C-alpha angles and dihedrals in degrees: 000000000000121000118239120241089255091054092048092051090048091051092048090048091052091048091050091051089049091050090048091052091048092051091048091051092049091049092052092043093050091049089051091052092048092047092050091050092048090050091051092050091047091052090051091050092048090049091051093048091048090050092051092046092049091049091051091047091052092047092049094048099048114114 
């Protein structure tokens, strides 16, 4: 059974909305991944700086 032109347009419209939703999800997901990675790197940098500062503090306060 052949679809009418109206049915075909409706199907295409639904597929386009689905594609739009998928792209939106991927955009949000990729931002989340980037943010998690940036947070991880920031924590590593803060840890390194804290370690260096603690080392310098210990060196400066030795008798």
